[in-house]
Amino acid sequence: MTRNIVLFVNAIRPATFEAFELHAKQTGRKFTPLVLVDKTIKLSISKRNAQQQVEKKCTVISANFDSPKSVKTALAPYFDKIFAVTSQYENSILELKKLVPFFPNLNMPSQLSLEASTEKKLMRSMLVQYDNSLVPKFVEVLSLSRLNVVELEQKLSYPMMVKPSGLEGSLLVSRVNNTLELKRTLEETFSQIQTGYDTWIKRQTPAIVVEEYMEGDMYSIDTYISSKEKYLHTPPVKVVTGENIGLDDFFGYMRLAPSGLSDNEVRVAEITSEKACKALGLKSVTAHVELMKTKSGWKVIELGPRIGGYRHDIYQTGFGINHIMNDILNRADELTEVICYKNDQAAVFNIYARNEGILSEVNGIDAVASTSSYKWHKQSLKKGSKLFFAKHNGDPVVELMMGNHKKQKFDQDVRFMENTLDILTTTK
């Protein structure tokens, strides 16, 4: 029996359908997407991951993931045809973890590795045990009632980073420089953390990690790991943060490829990524690894057991890599190499307002869209929406992609975008 069904846990990225079509056109091999959603969070997942149009393009089934009978019944008509199982979103990793025991016939990551790569405290503990040079010093804070600032300051040096243990995307991440800022930031973060977990459909118990600040340049790599621990790496992506452009925030403002790293620097970054994946025991999965290039070497910021946000768009535009399809083939041990068919400029921007407040209007989008480097944009926040920085649990106002095979033209269009796009806010 031909196995041609790819099972997606909870949600599917819209670009997946085009990725499947491209693969079929290039190889003649067709795959069928199937989405299995946990009934208990189906409505929340649909809203958060923009799944409203998915049911028109593929079959969506549901089950209670805490009931073996429910899962087996839902999968029964498809089980013998399933080629691979993947989770494309961070907030569906918990459900992937629950499904692992149902697929003893397929290559799957272990439940422990999935847990470790989505909880910062456990992740850092395993990284330190493997190689303590990979991460900065850190302390977990479970609640304000258990907070001992003096003990924290004895273990860590300022400046420090305060971040939720189970959220991604720089949400509620802040830098503190002294005792007063540390106390105030921890109070503010604990007051907002449950809202962040609810918004991003995180079911873990909220906790905070405080760690020493790392100074350097940020990059990320998506690493394909086979069941036999063969590592294949995608090209590094340079990440420019809100702090880098003068904002008191650490969101990823620009994700840019090619990264500008030398061949030797790339190889050292890849080795660091491999160490992180080995430390967590990841196999049969794609790991999104965020790294910091510091004066003392490469450090691991964090990693997740899924393809990185916007990475399919960046790799497809910049290098001709079908990242979504590679993720699937890797999970079935069918990915043997990563081929870059081109080396174009590609970048995705997350654009926040310069000030928090109420969104008045966004100017300049049409002008930016007229440039030769423009690819697409999304504006999820409408006029009248409340705007918050990422450190206060806010979303970007505009997501924008640009790409061009001519670097000079790309750089020119990016400068034009940054000078033209204007987000106006009011304080009322």
mmCIF file of C-alpha atoms in Angstrom, residues 136 239 320 360:
data_model
loop_
_atom_site.group_PDB
_atom_site.id
_atom_site.type_symbol
_atom_site.label_atom_id
_atom_site.label_comp_id
_atom_site.label_asym_id
_atom_site.label_seq_id
_atom_site.Cartn_x
_atom_site.Cartn_y
_atom_site.Cartn_z
ATOM 1 C CA PRO A 136 24.546 31.664 29.638
ATOM 2 C CA VAL A 239 18.222 38.287 12.690
ATOM 3 C CA GLY A 320 15.092 27.767 -4.121
ATOM 4 C CA SER A 360 -4.572 55.372 13.698
#
